Amino acid sequence: MALTALCSGLARAVLWPLLAALVFLPDLALSQVLPEGRSWADIPRPEYAPLGIRAGGFNVYPRLRTEAAYDSNVFARASDERDDVVITVRPELEVQSDWSVHALGLSAFAESSIYPSIANEDHTDFGIGGSGTYEISSATQLSVDARYAFLHEDRGDIDTAFTADGPISLDRIDIRASLQHRFNRLQLGINAGFDRFDYDDGLLADNSVVDQDFRDRSQVSVEGIARYALSPVFGLYVSGAYKTTDHDFSPESVDFVEGVDLERDFDEIAVDGGIAVEITDTLYATLGAGYFSARFTDPSFQNENGVRVRADVLWNVTSLTTLRAGAARETQAAASPIAPIRVNTSVTFGMDHELLYNFILTADARYQLRDFDPIDRSDKEYAATIGGQYLLNTYARVRLAYNFQQRNSPIGVFDFTRHQVIARIDLTY
C-alpha cells in the first residue's frame, strides 16, 4: 500500500503536470513517436510475399508447414536420454482485411507431431484467434486481440512436469486490449490483458496421476505508458503496470490442506522508464530500467522486490549484416508447488546476414538465469540457434536450423543437454 501511495503521489505531483505541458508543445510532424530499427532479415521482399486469395474486402492466406527434426534428448532429462525424429504438420489459415480505415484479422491453426519410436509423445495442438483495430480518429486507435489454443508443453519447458509419461496439455486464453492516443509529440496508451491457463493432469507409466491443478490460474494486467519524442531520433518513455495472479487452488478448494498447501496468489506493481534512440542511421537502442514489487497473499511468503531491466540494441553493420543484442530482468509465475514466482534475467545476442537477396542466415545465443522465490534454486540456461532460410518463390520457403539447449540446476534432475536439427518447408498462397 505504501508503494502504491508513493507512486500515486509522484504521478500527481510530477508526471501528470509534465505530460499535460508536453501536449501543447509544437508538432514536429514525426513519422513515429519513438525511433526504431529494422534488421535486414525483416526488410519486406515483395517479390516473395504471399499472393493471397481475394474475398471481397479481405485477403485469405492458406499455409502449410511440414517439418522433420532430430532431437537428441526428447524427454530433456539428465540421464536415460532417448533420441528420435519428430514429424510435424501444421496447416494454418489467416484472413486479413484490406480496408482504407480500421482492420480485422482472423486466424486458425492445427499442428500434429508424430514420434516414430516414442508414441506417447505424439500430440496435436490447435487454436483460433482474431484481432481488430478501430480508428476512432486519426490520432486515436482502439485495438483488441483474442486467442484460444489447446497446447502441449515442450519437454524442455522449465515449468512442465518432466516425470509425466507424456507431454502436459493445457487450454490457454489470451485477450488484449489497447487504447492509444497521440498529442503531437506525445503518445499515451492504456493496455489491458487477461490470461487464463488450465492444465490437464499428467500420468506416470503406472497410470498414477501427476496433479497439475495447482497451476491453473488467471492473470489480469493493466498498464499505462507514455512516449515522448524529443527529436526524430530521440525519445523517452515511462510506464506503470499492475498485475494480479489468481490461482484456482486456494483455501476455498475442497482438497486444500491448511498448513500443508500454500496459497500462491500474488499482486505485482511495476514502474519503468527509459529512452529509445537512433544513435546513427544504422544503430538503434532502447534502454530502460525500473522497479517491481510482488506481494503474496500467503503470509509465509516474503514479498519480492527488485530491479526491472530492458535493453535492446540493433546495428546494421553493413547493407547485408545486422547485429542484435538484448537484456531483460522481469518476474513470472512459477510452476513449483513451493515457489509461486521466479525472477528471470536474460542476455541475448543475434546476427542476421543476407547471403543472397532470398537467402538469409541467422544466429542467436541466449543466457538466462531463473531465480525461484522463496526456495534456494537458481537455474542457468544456455541456448543457441544457427540456421538459414531460402525463399524459393512466392509460394515456398525452406529453412534449415540447428538448436542447442542446456540447463544447469542445483536440483540435478532438472539438468539436461539437448541438440536438435530441423528441416522445414513452408508453403503459402
Tab-separated table of C-alpha atoms in Angstrom:
chain	number	residue	atom	x	y	z
A	1	MET	CA	0.000	0.000	0.000
A	2	ALA	CA	2.850	2.373	0.824
A	3	LEU	CA	4.400	1.797	-2.590
A	4	THR	CA	1.045	2.391	-4.296
A	5	ALA	CA	0.540	5.639	-2.409
A	6	LEU	CA	4.082	6.774	-3.258
A	7	CYS	CA	3.594	6.096	-6.992
A	8	SER	CA	0.225	7.860	-6.923
A	9	GLY	CA	1.726	10.882	-5.190
A	10	LEU	CA	4.575	11.122	-7.685
A	11	ALA	CA	2.143	10.911	-10.581
A	12	ARG	CA	0.008	13.740	-9.223
A	13	ALA	CA	2.947	15.955	-8.295
A	14	VAL	CA	5.316	15.410	-11.217
A	15	LEU	CA	4.251	13.103	-14.043
A	16	TRP	CA	0.795	14.363	-14.967
A	17	PRO	CA	1.674	18.096	-14.942
A	18	LEU	CA	4.701	17.287	-17.110
A	19	LEU	CA	2.655	15.289	-19.597
A	20	ALA	CA	-0.033	17.973	-19.706
A	21	ALA	CA	2.600	20.564	-20.565
A	22	LEU	CA	4.088	18.408	-23.314
A	23	VAL	CA	0.711	18.117	-25.026
A	24	PHE	CA	0.855	21.765	-26.043
A	25	LEU	CA	4.370	21.703	-27.496
A	26	PRO	CA	4.522	22.259	-31.267
A	27	ASP	CA	4.155	19.259	-33.562
A	28	LEU	CA	7.394	18.053	-35.176
A	29	ALA	CA	5.443	16.062	-37.780
A	30	LEU	CA	7.382	12.946	-36.813
A	31	SER	CA	6.613	9.729	-38.634
A	32	GLN	CA	6.768	7.829	-35.348
A	33	VAL	CA	6.836	8.656	-31.667
A	34	LEU	CA	9.969	6.667	-30.859
A	35	PRO	CA	12.797	5.717	-33.232
A	36	GLU	CA	13.131	2.047	-34.075
A	37	GLY	CA	15.389	-0.042	-36.261
A	38	ARG	CA	14.729	-2.969	-38.564
A	39	SER	CA	17.009	-5.890	-39.297
A	40	TRP	CA	17.883	-6.703	-42.895
A	41	ALA	CA	16.205	-10.060	-42.322
A	42	ASP	CA	12.893	-8.238	-41.760
A	43	ILE	CA	13.039	-5.935	-44.775
A	44	PRO	CA	9.972	-6.560	-47.000
A	45	ARG	CA	10.705	-8.542	-50.146
A	46	PRO	CA	7.620	-8.005	-52.344
A	47	GLU	CA	8.773	-10.494	-54.964
A	48	TYR	CA	8.441	-13.291	-52.384
A	49	ALA	CA	5.367	-12.031	-50.495
A	50	PRO	CA	2.339	-14.367	-50.454
A	51	LEU	CA	-0.310	-13.557	-53.066
A	52	GLY	CA	-3.377	-14.418	-51.032
A	53	ILE	CA	-6.899	-15.109	-52.246
A	54	ARG	CA	-9.128	-12.098	-52.679
A	55	ALA	CA	-12.532	-12.427	-50.964
A	56	GLY	CA	-14.418	-9.131	-51.019
A	57	GLY	CA	-12.654	-6.730	-48.676
A	58	PHE	CA	-10.418	-9.493	-47.290
A	59	ASN	CA	-7.304	-11.391	-48.292
A	60	VAL	CA	-7.112	-15.076	-47.352
A	61	TYR	CA	-3.722	-16.720	-46.820
A	62	PRO	CA	-3.647	-20.534	-46.549
A	63	ARG	CA	-0.361	-22.003	-45.292
A	64	LEU	CA	1.079	-25.463	-44.777
A	65	ARG	CA	4.226	-26.167	-42.772
A	66	THR	CA	5.927	-29.540	-42.771
A	67	GLU	CA	8.930	-30.180	-40.562
A	68	ALA	CA	11.272	-33.034	-39.762
A	69	ALA	CA	13.531	-32.682	-36.727
A	70	TYR	CA	16.060	-34.868	-34.972
A	71	ASP	CA	16.020	-34.500	-31.172
A	72	SER	CA	18.933	-35.959	-29.189
A	73	ASN	CA	17.074	-35.811	-25.855
A	74	VAL	CA	13.314	-35.943	-26.396
A	75	PHE	CA	12.456	-36.014	-22.672
A	76	ALA	CA	15.012	-33.299	-21.774
A	77	ARG	CA	16.434	-35.455	-18.986
A	78	ALA	CA	19.708	-35.506	-17.086
A	79	SER	CA	20.059	-39.263	-17.667
A	80	ASP	CA	18.439	-42.066	-19.674
A	81	GLU	CA	18.370	-39.845	-22.752
A	82	ARG	CA	16.308	-41.016	-25.718
A	83	ASP	CA	16.576	-39.622	-29.224
A	84	ASP	CA	14.012	-39.666	-32.006
A	85	VAL	CA	12.844	-37.921	-35.137
A	86	VAL	CA	9.653	-35.879	-34.913
A	87	ILE	CA	7.493	-35.167	-37.951
A	88	THR	CA	5.272	-32.089	-37.661
A	89	VAL	CA	2.499	-30.924	-39.973
A	90	ARG	CA	0.864	-27.556	-39.384
A	91	PRO	CA	-1.902	-26.165	-41.643
A	92	GLU	CA	-2.830	-22.529	-40.997
A	93	LEU	CA	-5.397	-20.077	-42.311
A	94	GLU	CA	-5.131	-16.308	-41.967
A	95	VAL	CA	-7.698	-13.734	-43.068
A	96	GLN	CA	-6.782	-10.037	-43.203
A	97	SER	CA	-8.991	-7.106	-44.111
A	98	ASP	CA	-7.932	-4.702	-46.850
A	99	TRP	CA	-9.807	-1.594	-45.762
A	100	SER	CA	-8.743	2.037	-46.008
A	101	VAL	CA	-9.553	2.520	-42.308
A	102	HIS	CA	-9.953	0.038	-39.458
A	103	ALA	CA	-8.637	-3.528	-39.649
A	104	LEU	CA	-9.867	-7.029	-38.888
A	105	GLY	CA	-7.964	-10.299	-38.856
A	106	LEU	CA	-8.843	-13.932	-38.150
A	107	SER	CA	-6.580	-16.975	-37.875
A	108	ALA	CA	-6.686	-20.685	-37.141
A	109	PHE	CA	-4.135	-23.484	-36.970
A	110	ALA	CA	-3.763	-27.178	-36.213
A	111	GLU	CA	-0.418	-28.848	-35.534
A	112	SER	CA	0.268	-32.576	-35.264
A	113	SER	CA	3.608	-34.013	-34.149
A	114	ILE	CA	4.461	-37.688	-34.538
A	115	TYR	CA	7.399	-39.528	-32.915
A	116	PRO	CA	8.019	-42.821	-34.769
A	117	SER	CA	9.798	-44.507	-31.828
A	118	ILE	CA	8.098	-42.887	-28.821
A	119	ALA	CA	4.352	-42.964	-29.429
A	120	ASN	CA	3.484	-41.449	-26.029
A	121	GLU	CA	4.951	-38.140	-27.216
A	122	ASP	CA	2.570	-37.819	-30.179
A	123	HIS	CA	0.261	-34.847	-29.787
A	124	THR	CA	-1.964	-32.402	-31.652
A	125	ASP	CA	-2.410	-28.700	-30.912
A	126	PHE	CA	-4.925	-26.273	-32.374
A	127	GLY	CA	-6.045	-22.711	-31.928
A	128	ILE	CA	-8.164	-19.847	-33.222
A	129	GLY	CA	-7.853	-16.106	-32.859
A	130	GLY	CA	-8.991	-12.729	-34.010
A	131	SER	CA	-7.780	-9.150	-33.865
A	132	GLY	CA	-9.172	-5.783	-34.812
A	133	THR	CA	-8.247	-2.127	-34.845
A	134	TYR	CA	-10.812	0.664	-34.791
A	135	GLU	CA	-9.585	4.118	-35.730
A	136	ILE	CA	-11.611	6.436	-33.543
A	137	SER	CA	-9.774	9.338	-35.165
A	138	SER	CA	-6.510	9.936	-36.985
A	139	ALA	CA	-4.838	10.266	-33.586
A	140	THR	CA	-6.731	7.624	-31.588
A	141	GLN	CA	-6.847	3.857	-32.083
A	142	LEU	CA	-8.529	1.039	-30.192
A	143	SER	CA	-7.120	-2.470	-30.729
A	144	VAL	CA	-8.363	-5.830	-29.452
A	145	ASP	CA	-6.779	-9.275	-29.812
A	146	ALA	CA	-8.321	-12.527	-28.509
A	147	ARG	CA	-6.954	-16.061	-28.872
A	148	TYR	CA	-7.710	-19.582	-27.654
A	149	ALA	CA	-5.369	-22.541	-28.038
A	150	PHE	CA	-5.098	-26.131	-26.889
A	151	LEU	CA	-1.365	-26.736	-26.475
A	152	HIS	CA	1.233	-29.184	-25.205
A	153	GLU	CA	4.282	-28.084	-23.246
A	154	ASP	CA	7.699	-28.788	-24.672
A	155	ARG	CA	9.689	-31.281	-22.602
A	156	GLY	CA	12.391	-28.663	-22.141
A	157	ASP	CA	9.976	-26.159	-20.583
A	158	ILE	CA	11.183	-25.285	-17.088
A	159	ASP	CA	7.638	-25.466	-15.679
A	160	THR	CA	6.495	-28.770	-17.131
A	161	ALA	CA	6.082	-31.998	-15.156
A	162	PHE	CA	9.111	-33.873	-16.506
A	163	THR	CA	8.142	-37.150	-14.765
A	164	ALA	CA	4.885	-37.498	-16.732
A	165	ASP	CA	4.655	-40.270	-19.307
A	166	GLY	CA	3.549	-37.808	-21.977
A	167	PRO	CA	3.657	-34.043	-22.567
A	168	ILE	CA	1.399	-31.905	-20.360
A	169	SER	CA	-1.524	-30.316	-22.208
A	170	LEU	CA	-3.331	-27.089	-21.390
A	171	ASP	CA	-6.057	-24.751	-22.550
A	172	ARG	CA	-4.921	-21.149	-22.883
A	173	ILE	CA	-6.918	-17.956	-23.439
A	174	ASP	CA	-5.234	-14.608	-24.173
A	175	ILE	CA	-7.160	-11.348	-24.523
A	176	ARG	CA	-5.518	-7.977	-25.109
A	177	ALA	CA	-6.992	-4.504	-25.480
A	178	SER	CA	-5.103	-1.295	-26.186
A	179	LEU	CA	-6.165	2.342	-26.483
A	180	GLN	CA	-3.580	4.708	-27.989
A	181	HIS	CA	-3.851	8.468	-28.444
A	182	ARG	CA	-1.293	10.878	-29.837
A	183	PHE	CA	-0.895	14.534	-28.891
A	184	ASN	CA	1.697	15.974	-31.268
A	185	ARG	CA	4.981	14.555	-29.946
A	186	LEU	CA	3.359	12.720	-27.048
A	187	GLN	CA	1.652	9.339	-27.253
A	188	LEU	CA	-0.364	7.950	-24.362
A	189	GLY	CA	-1.566	4.376	-24.133
A	190	ILE	CA	-3.550	2.090	-21.874
A	191	ASN	CA	-3.051	-1.670	-22.277
A	192	ALA	CA	-5.156	-4.316	-20.561
A	193	GLY	CA	-4.752	-8.081	-20.634
A	194	PHE	CA	-6.383	-11.276	-19.444
A	195	ASP	CA	-4.635	-14.676	-19.491
A	196	ARG	CA	-6.166	-17.987	-18.500
A	197	PHE	CA	-4.155	-21.216	-18.024
A	198	ASP	CA	-5.982	-24.505	-17.434
A	199	TYR	CA	-3.695	-27.567	-17.205
A	200	ASP	CA	-4.598	-31.235	-17.635
A	201	ASP	CA	-3.159	-33.747	-15.175
A	202	GLY	CA	-0.351	-35.968	-16.417
A	203	LEU	CA	0.062	-39.710	-15.971
A	204	LEU	CA	3.020	-41.823	-14.909
A	205	ALA	CA	3.909	-45.153	-16.524
A	206	ASP	CA	1.814	-46.968	-13.865
A	207	ASN	CA	-1.209	-44.693	-14.655
A	208	SER	CA	-0.931	-42.796	-11.366
A	209	VAL	CA	-1.819	-39.107	-11.656
A	210	VAL	CA	0.678	-36.222	-11.820
A	211	ASP	CA	-1.508	-33.457	-10.398
A	212	GLN	CA	-1.379	-30.147	-12.268
A	213	ASP	CA	-4.465	-28.434	-10.800
A	214	PHE	CA	-2.297	-26.210	-8.577
A	215	ARG	CA	-1.027	-24.494	-11.748
A	216	ASP	CA	-4.470	-23.405	-13.030
A	217	ARG	CA	-4.658	-19.635	-12.843
A	218	SER	CA	-5.985	-16.390	-14.253
A	219	GLN	CA	-3.916	-13.237	-14.713
A	220	VAL	CA	-5.231	-9.704	-15.193
A	221	SER	CA	-2.930	-6.806	-16.050
A	222	VAL	CA	-3.289	-3.089	-16.687
A	223	GLU	CA	-0.511	-0.812	-17.971
A	224	GLY	CA	-0.312	2.886	-18.676
A	225	ILE	CA	2.512	4.105	-20.899
A	226	ALA	CA	3.633	7.496	-22.192
A	227	ARG	CA	6.078	8.044	-25.052
A	228	TYR	CA	7.520	11.416	-25.948
A	229	ALA	CA	9.731	12.331	-28.907
A	230	LEU	CA	12.300	14.976	-28.109
A	231	SER	CA	13.513	14.795	-31.720
A	232	PRO	CA	13.105	12.495	-34.725
A	233	VAL	CA	15.964	10.354	-33.372
A	234	PHE	CA	15.492	10.508	-29.598
A	235	GLY	CA	12.524	9.609	-27.431
A	236	LEU	CA	11.588	8.942	-23.827
A	237	TYR	CA	9.074	6.554	-22.337
A	238	VAL	CA	7.655	5.842	-18.884
A	239	SER	CA	5.171	3.186	-17.810
A	240	GLY	CA	3.381	1.872	-14.765
A	241	ALA	CA	1.704	-1.523	-14.536
A	242	TYR	CA	-0.365	-3.612	-12.154
A	243	LYS	CA	-0.859	-7.391	-12.471
A	244	THR	CA	-2.756	-9.831	-10.301
A	245	THR	CA	-2.358	-13.621	-10.455
A	246	ASP	CA	-5.225	-15.688	-9.050
A	247	HIS	CA	-4.820	-19.477	-8.732
A	248	ASP	CA	-7.843	-21.776	-8.660
A	249	PHE	CA	-6.302	-23.926	-5.918
A	250	SER	CA	-6.855	-21.906	-2.743
A	251	PRO	CA	-8.106	-22.281	0.849
A	252	GLU	CA	-11.646	-22.434	-0.576
A	253	SER	CA	-10.783	-25.604	-2.543
A	254	VAL	CA	-12.014	-28.929	-1.143
A	255	ASP	CA	-8.567	-30.565	-1.349
A	256	PHE	CA	-6.672	-27.627	0.203
A	257	VAL	CA	-4.955	-28.662	3.451
A	258	GLU	CA	-4.312	-25.747	5.798
A	259	GLY	CA	-0.704	-25.668	6.977
A	260	VAL	CA	0.421	-28.002	4.196
A	261	ASP	CA	-0.692	-26.415	0.937
A	262	LEU	CA	0.318	-22.877	0.044
A	263	GLU	CA	-1.801	-20.049	-1.334
A	264	ARG	CA	0.059	-18.975	-4.455
A	265	ASP	CA	-1.800	-15.774	-5.395
A	266	PHE	CA	0.181	-12.550	-5.718
A	267	ASP	CA	-0.104	-8.975	-6.974
A	268	GLU	CA	2.660	-7.053	-8.702
A	269	ILE	CA	3.278	-3.359	-9.263
A	270	ALA	CA	5.973	-2.223	-11.699
A	271	VAL	CA	7.275	1.114	-12.947
A	272	ASP	CA	9.674	1.572	-15.858
A	273	GLY	CA	11.314	4.365	-17.768
A	274	GLY	CA	13.901	4.721	-20.466
A	275	ILE	CA	14.988	6.022	-23.840
A	276	ALA	CA	14.748	4.995	-27.477
A	277	VAL	CA	17.465	6.497	-29.618
A	278	GLU	CA	18.742	6.368	-33.180
A	279	ILE	CA	22.446	6.758	-32.421
A	280	THR	CA	23.323	6.756	-36.118
A	281	ASP	CA	21.253	5.936	-39.181
A	282	THR	CA	22.288	2.277	-38.700
A	283	LEU	CA	22.437	1.942	-34.896
A	284	TYR	CA	19.312	1.880	-32.699
A	285	ALA	CA	18.889	1.292	-28.977
A	286	THR	CA	16.104	1.069	-26.409
A	287	LEU	CA	17.346	1.222	-22.824
A	288	GLY	CA	15.154	1.150	-19.752
A	289	ALA	CA	15.058	0.270	-16.072
A	290	GLY	CA	12.509	0.231	-13.304
A	291	TYR	CA	11.316	-1.370	-10.114
A	292	PHE	CA	8.855	-4.133	-9.264
A	293	SER	CA	7.171	-5.221	-6.062
A	294	ALA	CA	5.346	-8.558	-5.766
A	295	ARG	CA	3.126	-9.111	-2.726
A	296	PHE	CA	1.822	-12.571	-1.807
A	297	THR	CA	-1.490	-13.492	-0.224
A	298	ASP	CA	0.094	-16.301	1.801
A	299	PRO	CA	1.873	-14.741	4.820
A	300	SER	CA	4.531	-17.480	4.748
A	301	PHE	CA	5.995	-15.924	1.579
A	302	GLN	CA	8.162	-12.836	1.809
A	303	ASN	CA	7.356	-10.047	-0.616
A	304	GLU	CA	9.667	-9.909	-3.643
A	305	ASN	CA	11.121	-6.546	-4.695
A	306	GLY	CA	13.764	-5.778	-7.259
A	307	VAL	CA	15.025	-4.041	-10.360
A	308	ARG	CA	13.493	-4.460	-13.802
A	309	VAL	CA	15.712	-4.050	-16.870
A	310	ARG	CA	15.127	-3.777	-20.588
A	311	ALA	CA	17.799	-3.221	-23.234
A	312	ASP	CA	17.621	-3.793	-26.986
A	313	VAL	CA	20.320	-2.777	-29.464
A	314	LEU	CA	20.215	-3.223	-33.236
A	315	TRP	CA	23.137	-2.362	-35.507
A	316	ASN	CA	23.006	-2.663	-39.275
A	317	VAL	CA	26.751	-3.093	-39.622
A	318	THR	CA	26.626	-3.213	-43.416
A	319	SER	CA	23.861	-3.227	-46.009
A	320	LEU	CA	23.787	-7.025	-45.619
A	321	THR	CA	24.519	-7.737	-41.934
A	322	THR	CA	22.653	-6.898	-38.724
A	323	LEU	CA	23.823	-7.477	-35.154
A	324	ARG	CA	21.315	-7.653	-32.274
A	325	ALA	CA	21.736	-7.642	-28.505
A	326	GLY	CA	19.321	-7.533	-25.600
A	327	ALA	CA	18.957	-7.879	-21.861
A	328	ALA	CA	15.923	-8.173	-19.600
A	329	ARG	CA	15.004	-8.794	-15.967
A	330	GLU	CA	11.376	-9.482	-15.069
A	331	THR	CA	9.101	-11.679	-12.966
A	332	GLN	CA	6.981	-14.664	-13.980
A	333	ALA	CA	4.635	-17.074	-12.231
A	334	ALA	CA	6.420	-20.382	-11.478
A	335	ALA	CA	5.030	-23.911	-11.513
A	336	SER	CA	6.823	-25.203	-8.414
A	337	PRO	CA	4.349	-26.091	-5.605
A	338	ILE	CA	6.592	-24.267	-3.110
A	339	ALA	CA	7.764	-21.347	-5.284
A	340	PRO	CA	4.960	-19.225	-6.787
A	341	ILE	CA	7.226	-16.765	-8.587
A	342	ARG	CA	10.619	-16.535	-10.247
A	343	VAL	CA	12.791	-13.699	-11.490
A	344	ASN	CA	14.181	-14.220	-14.991
A	345	THR	CA	17.370	-12.446	-16.053
A	346	SER	CA	18.395	-12.930	-19.676
A	347	VAL	CA	21.051	-11.750	-22.114
A	348	THR	CA	20.739	-12.362	-25.859
A	349	PHE	CA	22.910	-11.864	-28.936
A	350	GLY	CA	21.994	-12.385	-32.570
A	351	MET	CA	23.071	-11.851	-36.152
A	352	ASP	CA	21.224	-11.720	-39.486
A	353	HIS	CA	23.079	-11.846	-42.769
A	354	GLU	CA	21.686	-11.567	-46.274
A	355	LEU	CA	23.876	-14.072	-48.102
A	356	LEU	CA	21.644	-13.655	-51.136
A	357	TYR	CA	18.599	-11.456	-51.581
A	358	ASN	CA	16.445	-14.532	-50.996
A	359	PHE	CA	18.781	-16.475	-48.667
A	360	ILE	CA	19.003	-15.198	-45.067
A	361	LEU	CA	21.355	-16.611	-42.422
A	362	THR	CA	20.522	-16.143	-38.714
A	363	ALA	CA	22.345	-16.956	-35.486
A	364	ASP	CA	21.146	-16.410	-31.905
A	365	ALA	CA	22.560	-17.105	-28.446
A	366	ARG	CA	20.851	-16.691	-25.063
A	367	TYR	CA	21.859	-16.947	-21.430
A	368	GLN	CA	19.120	-16.987	-18.801
A	369	LEU	CA	19.204	-17.100	-15.009
A	370	ARG	CA	15.970	-18.160	-13.290
A	371	ASP	CA	15.736	-17.420	-9.552
A	372	PHE	CA	12.862	-19.131	-7.744
A	373	ASP	CA	11.350	-17.433	-4.702
A	374	PRO	CA	11.418	-18.278	-1.832
A	375	ILE	CA	13.407	-21.514	-2.284
A	376	ASP	CA	17.165	-21.651	-2.857
A	377	ARG	CA	17.073	-22.569	-6.544
A	378	SER	CA	18.757	-20.694	-9.391
A	379	ASP	CA	18.791	-22.406	-12.780
A	380	LYS	CA	21.147	-21.368	-15.557
A	381	GLU	CA	20.100	-21.971	-19.143
A	382	TYR	CA	22.151	-21.681	-22.321
A	383	ALA	CA	20.664	-21.806	-25.809
A	384	ALA	CA	21.939	-21.231	-29.331
A	385	THR	CA	20.432	-21.439	-32.805
A	386	ILE	CA	22.015	-21.183	-36.229
A	387	GLY	CA	20.084	-21.537	-39.439
A	388	GLY	CA	19.225	-20.301	-42.880
A	389	GLN	CA	16.038	-19.532	-44.778
A	390	TYR	CA	15.814	-19.788	-48.553
A	391	LEU	CA	12.899	-18.029	-50.275
A	392	LEU	CA	12.177	-20.152	-53.321
A	393	ASN	CA	9.305	-18.041	-54.703
A	394	THR	CA	6.025	-16.502	-53.549
A	395	TYR	CA	4.708	-19.947	-52.666
A	396	ALA	CA	7.534	-21.723	-50.864
A	397	ARG	CA	10.455	-21.223	-48.491
A	398	VAL	CA	12.861	-23.707	-46.917
A	399	ARG	CA	14.587	-23.434	-43.538
A	400	LEU	CA	17.406	-25.487	-42.022
A	401	ALA	CA	18.456	-24.947	-38.398
A	402	TYR	CA	20.456	-26.368	-35.508
A	403	ASN	CA	19.347	-25.743	-31.896
A	404	PHE	CA	21.343	-26.266	-28.696
A	405	GLN	CA	19.842	-26.094	-25.199
A	406	GLN	CA	21.389	-26.776	-21.782
A	407	ARG	CA	20.180	-26.258	-18.233
A	408	ASN	CA	22.288	-26.372	-15.046
A	409	SER	CA	20.255	-26.522	-11.847
A	410	PRO	CA	21.160	-27.045	-8.177
A	411	ILE	CA	18.478	-29.759	-8.300
A	412	GLY	CA	20.178	-32.332	-10.514
A	413	VAL	CA	17.039	-33.876	-12.021
A	414	PHE	CA	16.348	-30.601	-13.857
A	415	ASP	CA	19.712	-30.662	-15.682
A	416	PHE	CA	19.775	-31.594	-19.359
A	417	THR	CA	21.568	-31.028	-22.655
A	418	ARG	CA	19.741	-31.173	-25.955
A	419	HIS	CA	20.614	-30.967	-29.665
A	420	GLN	CA	18.057	-30.537	-32.451
A	421	VAL	CA	18.466	-30.463	-36.236
A	422	ILE	CA	15.440	-29.126	-38.107
A	423	ALA	CA	14.403	-29.087	-41.782
A	424	ARG	CA	11.211	-27.183	-42.641
A	425	ILE	CA	9.206	-26.313	-45.730
A	426	ASP	CA	6.556	-23.578	-45.666
A	427	LEU	CA	4.008	-23.423	-48.464
A	428	THR	CA	1.865	-20.303	-48.757
A	429	TYR	CA	-0.527	-18.996	-51.333
